[in-house]
Coordinates of C-alpha atoms and ligand atoms in Angstrom, one line a residue:
X1 CA 82.5 85.7 25.7
X2 CA 84.1 86.6 29.0
X3 CA 81.4 84.7 30.9
X4 CA 82.3 81.4 29.1
X5 CA 86.0 81.7 30.0
X6 CA 85.2 82.7 33.5
X7 CA 82.9 79.8 34.1
X8 CA 85.4 77.4 32.6
X9 CA 88.1 78.9 34.9
X10 CA 86.3 79.1 38.2
X11 CA 84.7 75.7 38.1
X12 CA 81.2 77.1 38.3
X13 CA 81.8 78.8 41.7
X14 CA 80.0 81.9 40.2
X15 CA 76.9 79.8 41.0
X16 CA 73.6 80.2 39.2
X17 CA 73.6 82.9 36.6
X18 CA 71.6 86.1 36.8
X19 CA 68.3 85.8 38.5
X20 CA 65.6 88.4 39.3
X21 CA 66.5 90.8 42.2
X22 CA 65.2 89.9 45.7
X23 CA 61.6 91.0 46.0
X24 CA 60.9 90.2 42.3
X25 CA 61.8 86.6 42.7
X26 CA 59.0 84.2 41.9
X27 CA 59.1 80.5 41.8
X28 CA 57.5 77.9 39.6
X29 CA 57.6 77.4 35.8
X30 CA 55.9 79.7 33.3
X31 CA 55.9 76.9 30.8
X32 CA 55.9 73.2 31.5
X33 CA 56.5 70.6 28.9
X34 CA 55.8 67.0 29.9
X35 CA 56.6 63.8 28.2
X36 CA 56.3 65.5 24.8
X37 CA 56.7 63.4 21.6
X38 CA 56.3 65.1 18.2
X39 CA 56.6 62.9 15.1
X40 CA 56.7 63.5 11.3
X41 CA 55.1 61.3 8.7
X42 CA 57.9 60.1 6.4
X43 CA 58.3 57.5 3.7
X44 CA 59.9 55.3 6.5
X45 CA 56.8 55.7 8.7
X46 CA 56.0 58.0 11.7
X47 CA 59.3 59.1 13.1
X48 CA 59.8 61.2 16.3
X49 CA 61.7 64.5 16.0
X50 CA 61.1 65.2 19.7
X51 CA 60.9 62.1 21.9
X52 CA 59.6 62.1 25.5
X53 CA 60.9 65.6 26.4
X54 CA 60.1 67.2 29.7
X55 CA 61.4 70.6 30.6
X56 CA 60.3 73.8 32.4
X57 CA 60.9 77.4 31.5
X58 CA 61.4 78.9 34.9
X59 CA 59.6 82.2 35.3
X60 CA 61.8 85.2 34.9
X61 CA 64.8 83.2 33.6
X62 CA 66.4 82.8 30.2
X63 CA 66.6 79.2 29.2
X64 CA 69.0 78.3 26.4
X65 CA 68.2 75.3 24.2
X66 CA 71.3 74.0 22.4
X67 CA 72.1 71.1 20.1
X68 CA 73.4 70.4 16.6
X69 CA 71.3 70.9 13.5
X70 CA 68.4 68.5 13.3
X71 CA 68.3 67.8 17.1
X72 CA 64.6 68.9 17.3
X73 CA 65.0 72.4 18.8
X74 CA 62.7 74.2 16.4
X75 CA 60.1 71.4 16.4
X76 CA 60.0 71.5 20.2
X77 CA 59.7 75.3 20.2
X78 CA 57.0 75.4 17.6
X79 CA 55.0 72.9 19.8
X80 CA 54.9 75.6 22.5
X81 CA 52.9 77.7 20.0
X82 CA 50.8 74.6 19.0
X83 CA 52.3 75.2 15.5
X84 CA 53.9 71.9 14.5
X85 CA 54.1 72.0 10.7
X86 CA 52.6 69.3 8.5
X87 CA 53.3 66.4 8.2
X88 CA 54.1 66.6 11.9
X89 CA 51.9 66.0 14.9
X90 CA 52.1 65.7 18.7
X91 CA 51.7 62.1 19.5
X92 CA 52.1 62.3 23.3
X93 CA 52.6 64.7 26.2
X94 CA 51.4 68.2 27.1
X95 CA 52.5 71.9 27.1
X96 CA 51.1 74.1 29.8
X97 CA 51.6 77.8 29.8
X98 CA 50.9 80.0 32.8
X99 CA 47.8 82.1 32.2
X100 CA 47.0 80.1 29.1
X101 CA 46.6 76.5 30.2
X102 CA 47.0 73.5 27.9
X103 CA 48.2 75.1 24.6
X104 CA 47.7 71.9 22.7
X105 CA 44.0 72.0 23.4
X106 CA 43.7 75.5 21.7
X107 CA 42.6 76.0 18.1
X108 CA 41.4 78.7 15.8
X109 CA 40.8 82.2 17.2
X110 CA 41.8 81.3 20.8
X111 CA 45.1 80.0 19.6
X112 CA 45.7 83.1 17.4
X113 CA 45.0 85.3 20.4
X114 CA 47.5 83.5 22.5
X115 CA 50.2 83.8 19.8
X116 CA 51.6 87.3 20.2
X117 CA 49.5 88.3 23.2
X118 CA 50.9 85.6 25.6
X119 CA 53.8 84.1 23.7
X120 CA 56.1 86.2 21.5
X121 CA 57.9 84.1 18.9
X122 CA 60.8 85.1 16.7
X123 CA 61.1 82.4 14.1
X124 CA 64.3 80.9 12.8
X125 CA 65.6 83.1 9.9
X126 CA 63.1 85.8 10.9
X127 CA 65.4 88.4 9.6
X128 CA 64.1 87.3 6.2
X129 CA 60.5 86.9 7.1
X130 CA 59.3 90.5 7.2
X131 CA 56.8 91.3 4.4
X132 CA 58.9 92.8 1.6
X133 CA 56.0 94.7 0.2
X134 CA 55.0 96.7 3.4
X135 CA 56.9 99.2 5.5
X136 CA 57.8 98.1 9.0
X137 CA 55.3 100.6 10.4
X138 CA 52.5 99.1 8.3
X139 CA 53.4 95.6 9.6
X140 CA 53.1 96.8 13.2
X141 CA 49.6 98.2 12.4
X142 CA 48.6 95.0 10.7
X143 CA 49.7 93.0 13.7
X144 CA 47.7 95.3 16.0
X145 CA 44.6 95.1 13.9
X146 CA 44.7 91.3 13.6
X147 CA 44.8 91.1 17.4
X148 CA 42.0 93.7 17.8
X149 CA 44.2 96.4 19.4
X150 CA 41.9 99.4 19.9
X151 CA 44.5 102.1 20.2
X152 CA 46.9 101.8 17.3
X153 CA 48.6 105.1 18.0
X154 CA 49.6 103.8 21.4
X155 CA 50.9 100.6 19.7
X156 CA 53.1 102.7 17.3
X157 CA 54.2 104.8 20.3
X158 CA 55.4 101.7 22.1
X159 CA 57.1 100.4 18.9
X160 CA 59.0 103.7 18.6
X161 CA 60.1 103.5 22.3
X162 CA 61.3 99.9 21.9
X163 CA 63.1 100.8 18.6
X164 CA 64.8 103.7 20.4
X165 CA 65.7 101.4 23.3
X166 CA 67.3 99.1 20.9
X167 CA 69.5 101.8 19.4
X168 CA 67.5 102.3 16.2
X169 CA 66.1 105.4 14.6
X170 CA 62.3 104.8 15.1
X171 CA 61.1 107.1 12.3
X172 CA 63.5 105.7 9.8
X173 CA 62.8 102.1 10.7
X174 CA 59.0 102.4 10.7
X175 CA 59.2 104.0 7.2
X176 CA 61.5 101.4 5.8
X177 CA 61.0 98.3 3.8
X178 CA 62.8 95.0 4.7
X179 CA 65.5 95.5 2.1
X180 CA 66.4 98.9 3.5
X181 CA 67.5 97.4 6.9
X182 CA 70.5 95.4 7.8
X183 CA 70.2 91.8 9.2
X184 CA 70.8 93.0 12.8
X185 CA 68.2 95.7 12.4
X186 CA 65.7 93.2 11.0
X187 CA 66.4 90.9 13.9
X188 CA 65.6 93.7 16.3
X189 CA 62.4 94.5 14.5
X190 CA 61.4 90.8 14.8
X191 CA 62.0 90.9 18.5
X192 CA 59.8 94.1 18.9
X193 CA 57.1 92.5 16.8
X194 CA 57.1 89.6 19.1
X195 CA 56.9 91.8 22.2
X196 CA 54.6 94.6 21.1
X197 CA 51.4 92.8 22.3
X198 CA 52.9 92.4 25.8
X199 CA 53.7 88.7 25.7
X200 CA 55.2 87.4 28.9
X201 CA 56.9 84.4 27.3
X202 CA 59.4 85.1 24.5
X203 CA 60.8 82.4 22.3
X204 CA 63.8 83.3 20.0
X205 CA 64.8 80.6 17.5
X206 CA 68.4 81.2 16.3
X207 CA 68.2 85.0 16.8
X208 CA 71.9 85.6 16.0
X209 CA 72.8 82.9 13.5
X210 CA 73.0 85.0 10.3
X211 CA 74.7 87.9 12.0
X212 CA 78.3 89.1 12.2
X213 CA 80.0 89.0 15.6
X214 CA 79.4 92.7 16.4
X215 CA 75.6 92.5 15.5
X216 CA 75.5 89.2 17.4
X217 CA 76.8 90.8 20.5
X218 CA 74.4 93.8 20.1
X219 CA 71.4 91.5 19.7
X220 CA 72.3 89.4 22.7
X221 CA 72.7 92.5 24.8
X222 CA 69.2 93.7 23.7
X223 CA 67.7 90.3 24.5
X224 CA 69.1 90.5 28.0
X225 CA 67.9 94.1 28.5
X226 CA 64.4 93.5 27.2
X227 CA 64.1 90.2 29.1
X228 CA 64.9 91.9 32.4
X229 CA 63.0 95.2 31.8
X230 CA 59.9 93.4 30.7
X231 CA 60.1 90.6 33.3
X232 CA 59.9 88.0 30.6
X233 CA 60.4 84.3 30.6
X234 CA 62.6 83.6 27.7
X235 CA 63.6 80.6 25.6
X236 CA 66.6 81.2 23.3
X237 CA 67.5 78.5 20.8
X238 CA 70.9 78.1 19.2
X239 CA 73.2 75.4 17.7
X240 CA 76.0 77.6 19.1
X241 CA 76.9 76.8 22.7
X242 CA 78.8 80.0 22.9
X243 CA 75.7 82.1 22.3
X244 CA 73.7 80.1 24.9
X245 CA 76.6 80.2 27.4
X246 CA 76.7 84.0 27.0
X247 CA 73.1 84.8 27.6
X248 CA 71.2 81.9 29.3
X249 CA 70.6 81.3 33.1
X250 CA 69.8 77.7 32.4
X251 CA 71.0 75.5 29.6
X252 CA 69.1 72.5 28.1
X253 CA 71.1 70.3 25.7
X254 CA 69.2 68.3 23.1
X255 CA 70.4 65.4 21.0
X256 CA 68.3 63.4 18.6
X257 CA 65.1 64.7 20.0
X258 CA 66.0 64.0 23.6
X259 CA 67.1 66.3 26.4
X260 CA 70.4 64.7 27.4
X261 CA 71.5 67.3 30.0
X262 CA 70.1 70.4 31.8
X263 CA 71.2 72.7 34.5
X264 CA 72.4 76.2 35.5
X265 CA 74.6 77.5 32.7
X266 CA 77.7 78.3 34.8
X267 CA 77.7 74.9 36.4
X268 CA 77.0 73.1 33.1
X269 CA 79.8 74.9 31.4
X270 CA 82.2 74.3 34.2
X271 CA 81.5 70.6 34.7
X272 CA 79.5 69.0 31.9
X273 CA 78.4 65.5 32.7
X274 CA 77.0 64.0 29.5
X275 CA 79.6 63.0 26.9
X276 CA 77.6 64.9 24.3
X277 CA 77.7 68.2 26.3
X278 CA 81.4 67.6 26.9
X279 CA 81.9 67.1 23.1
X280 CA 80.0 70.3 22.3
X281 CA 82.2 72.3 24.7
X282 CA 85.4 70.7 23.5
X283 CA 84.5 71.7 20.0
X284 CA 84.1 75.3 21.1
X285 CA 87.4 77.2 21.2
X286 CA 85.8 80.3 22.8
X287 CA 85.4 78.3 26.0
X288 CA 89.1 77.8 26.5
X289 CA 90.2 80.8 24.5
X290 CA 92.6 78.6 22.5
X291 CA 91.5 77.7 19.0
X292 CA 94.3 75.2 18.7
X293 CA 92.6 73.1 21.4
X294 CA 89.3 72.8 19.7
X295 CA 88.3 69.2 19.1
X296 CA 85.4 68.7 16.7
X297 CA 82.8 66.1 17.6
X298 CA 83.4 62.9 15.6
X299 CA 80.6 61.7 13.3
X300 CA 77.4 63.5 12.4
X301 CA 74.1 63.9 14.2
X302 CA 71.5 61.3 13.0
X303 CA 68.5 62.2 10.8
X304 CA 65.0 60.9 11.8
X305 CA 65.5 57.6 10.1
X306 CA 69.0 56.8 11.5
X307 CA 68.4 57.5 15.2
X308 CA 69.2 54.2 17.0
X309 CA 65.9 52.4 17.9
X310 CA 67.4 50.7 20.9
X311 CA 69.8 51.9 23.6
X312 CA 71.4 55.3 24.0
X313 CA 70.9 57.5 20.9
X314 CA 74.4 59.0 21.3
X315 CA 76.1 55.6 21.3
X316 CA 77.4 55.6 17.7
X317 CA 79.4 58.8 18.5
X318 CA 80.2 58.3 22.2
X319 CA 83.8 57.8 23.3
X320 CA 82.6 56.3 26.6
X321 CA 80.0 53.8 25.3
X322 CA 79.8 50.4 27.0
X323 CA 78.0 47.2 26.2
X324 CA 75.1 48.3 28.5
X325 CA 74.6 51.4 26.5
X326 CA 73.1 49.4 23.6
X327 CA 70.5 47.6 25.7
X328 CA 68.3 50.4 27.0
X329 CA 67.9 54.2 26.9
X330 CA 69.6 55.8 29.9
X331 CA 67.1 57.2 32.4
X332 CA 67.4 60.8 33.8
X333 CA 69.7 61.2 36.8
X334 CA 68.8 64.2 38.9
X335 CA 71.3 65.8 41.2
X336 CA 70.1 69.1 42.8
X337 CA 68.9 71.3 39.9
X338 CA 70.9 69.4 37.3
X339 CA 69.9 66.3 35.3
X340 CA 71.5 64.2 32.7
X341 CA 70.8 60.9 30.9
X342 CA 73.9 58.8 30.7
X343 CA 74.7 55.4 32.3
X344 CA 78.4 56.2 32.7
X345 CA 78.0 59.8 34.0
X346 CA 75.4 58.4 36.5
X347 CA 78.0 55.8 37.7
X348 CA 80.6 58.5 38.0
X349 CA 78.3 60.9 39.9
X350 CA 79.0 61.4 43.6
Ligands
ATP1 N1 58.4 69.4 8.0 C1 59.2 68.3 8.2 N2 59.0 67.1 7.6 C2 59.8 66.1 7.9 N3 60.8 66.1 8.8 C3 61.0 67.3 9.4 C4 60.2 68.5 9.2 N4 60.7 69.5 9.9 C5 61.7 69.0 10.6 N5 61.9 67.7 10.3 C6 63.0 66.8 10.9 O1 62.9 66.8 12.3 C7 64.2 66.8 12.9 C8 64.3 68.0 13.8 O2 64.2 69.2 13.0 P1 64.3 70.6 13.7 O3 64.1 71.6 12.6 O4 63.4 70.7 14.8 O5 65.8 70.7 14.2 P2 66.7 71.9 14.7 O6 67.4 71.4 16.0 O7 65.8 73.1 14.9 O8 67.8 72.1 13.6 P3 68.5 73.4 13.0 O9 69.6 73.7 14.0 O10 69.0 73.0 11.7 O11 67.5 74.5 13.0 C9 65.2 66.8 11.7 O12 65.6 65.5 11.5 C10 64.3 67.3 10.5 O13 64.8 66.8 9.3
SF4_2 S1 74.7 56.2 28.0 FE1 76.6 55.3 27.1 S2 76.5 55.8 24.9 FE2 75.0 57.1 26.0 S3 76.2 59.0 26.4 FE3 76.3 57.7 28.2 S4 78.3 56.5 27.9 FE4 77.7 57.4 25.9
MG3 MG1 65.9 75.0 14.0

């Protein structure tokens, strides 16, 4: 967690976090989400879990999506695969992926082809989602067959190489069943399954949540390594701002289905503008290195039915709320490559 403490200390002077080396730098998003709203049918009616979200995944960068449980992170990420679960649906907006186009317009076979071949996805709790009845090797072969891969020997060869790169014994892992692997090993297998078909966009939903600190650090190192070696565009999702701070180039903060703040990770850690981001960081002892200074966020995040219908959605928990915050939702304020949605932070901004 050295990077967190460093960013907090140096006021963000380290600048934007790791980018591709000169010569490999490319500009423009690999994924563009525009005005996206995803709603679930509930006994109280159709309620949005993601509300008017716009964000880019910049090509070659790691974007970190952070927010408390229920903020809509997984719903947003699943929409990138056009895989919103029932009883949910996209009610507005678009998702465009480089080389694929409008993902929300794809169905059936063309959608299945894109999943895995263009977008690799490691699902939340994926360490428990391997098939318990088949060896890992058999699962790689099944994946290859389902995507019409002609040379399955080559596919297994690639799997062995990636397993070896990730510090695992390829022969043992390929011959193992899920229960014979540790959580960290299963998480690594999940990442390889997501990458084996040469996806250029990788989405990891809570890849370290169930792991101990040592395995967590190992998996984060592997994500960084694979990301840069395979020139990926990566989205990593976590409720733990420490994980995102450690690994992401850019950070996107979600609250109640909205993006409330976004920017380069080092800058955002050093000078958070939105009161929610400030609260998340203050609750994180790893930022300051002093557990005694951690201040938990007051209150609880809303569920779909209790999100305020008018004004700023963070108002019930916000220490800076004013009368005006109850009248309308704060619009985005954009300053350089940062943005935030807060009336008070906008008024404070230079
Ligand atoms: N299938 C569903 N039916 C009804 N509501 C749902 C469904 N899936 C998610 N939701 C609701 O949508 C909101 C966002 O859920 P989501 O799983 O996207 O949050 P999250 O940020 O990924 O949370 P966590 O950190 O716990 O994984 C929550 O209020 C959740 O209860
Ligand atoms: S707009 Fe108002 S209530 Fe919302 S985060 Fe800013 S100060 Fe708090
Ligand atoms: Mg989730």
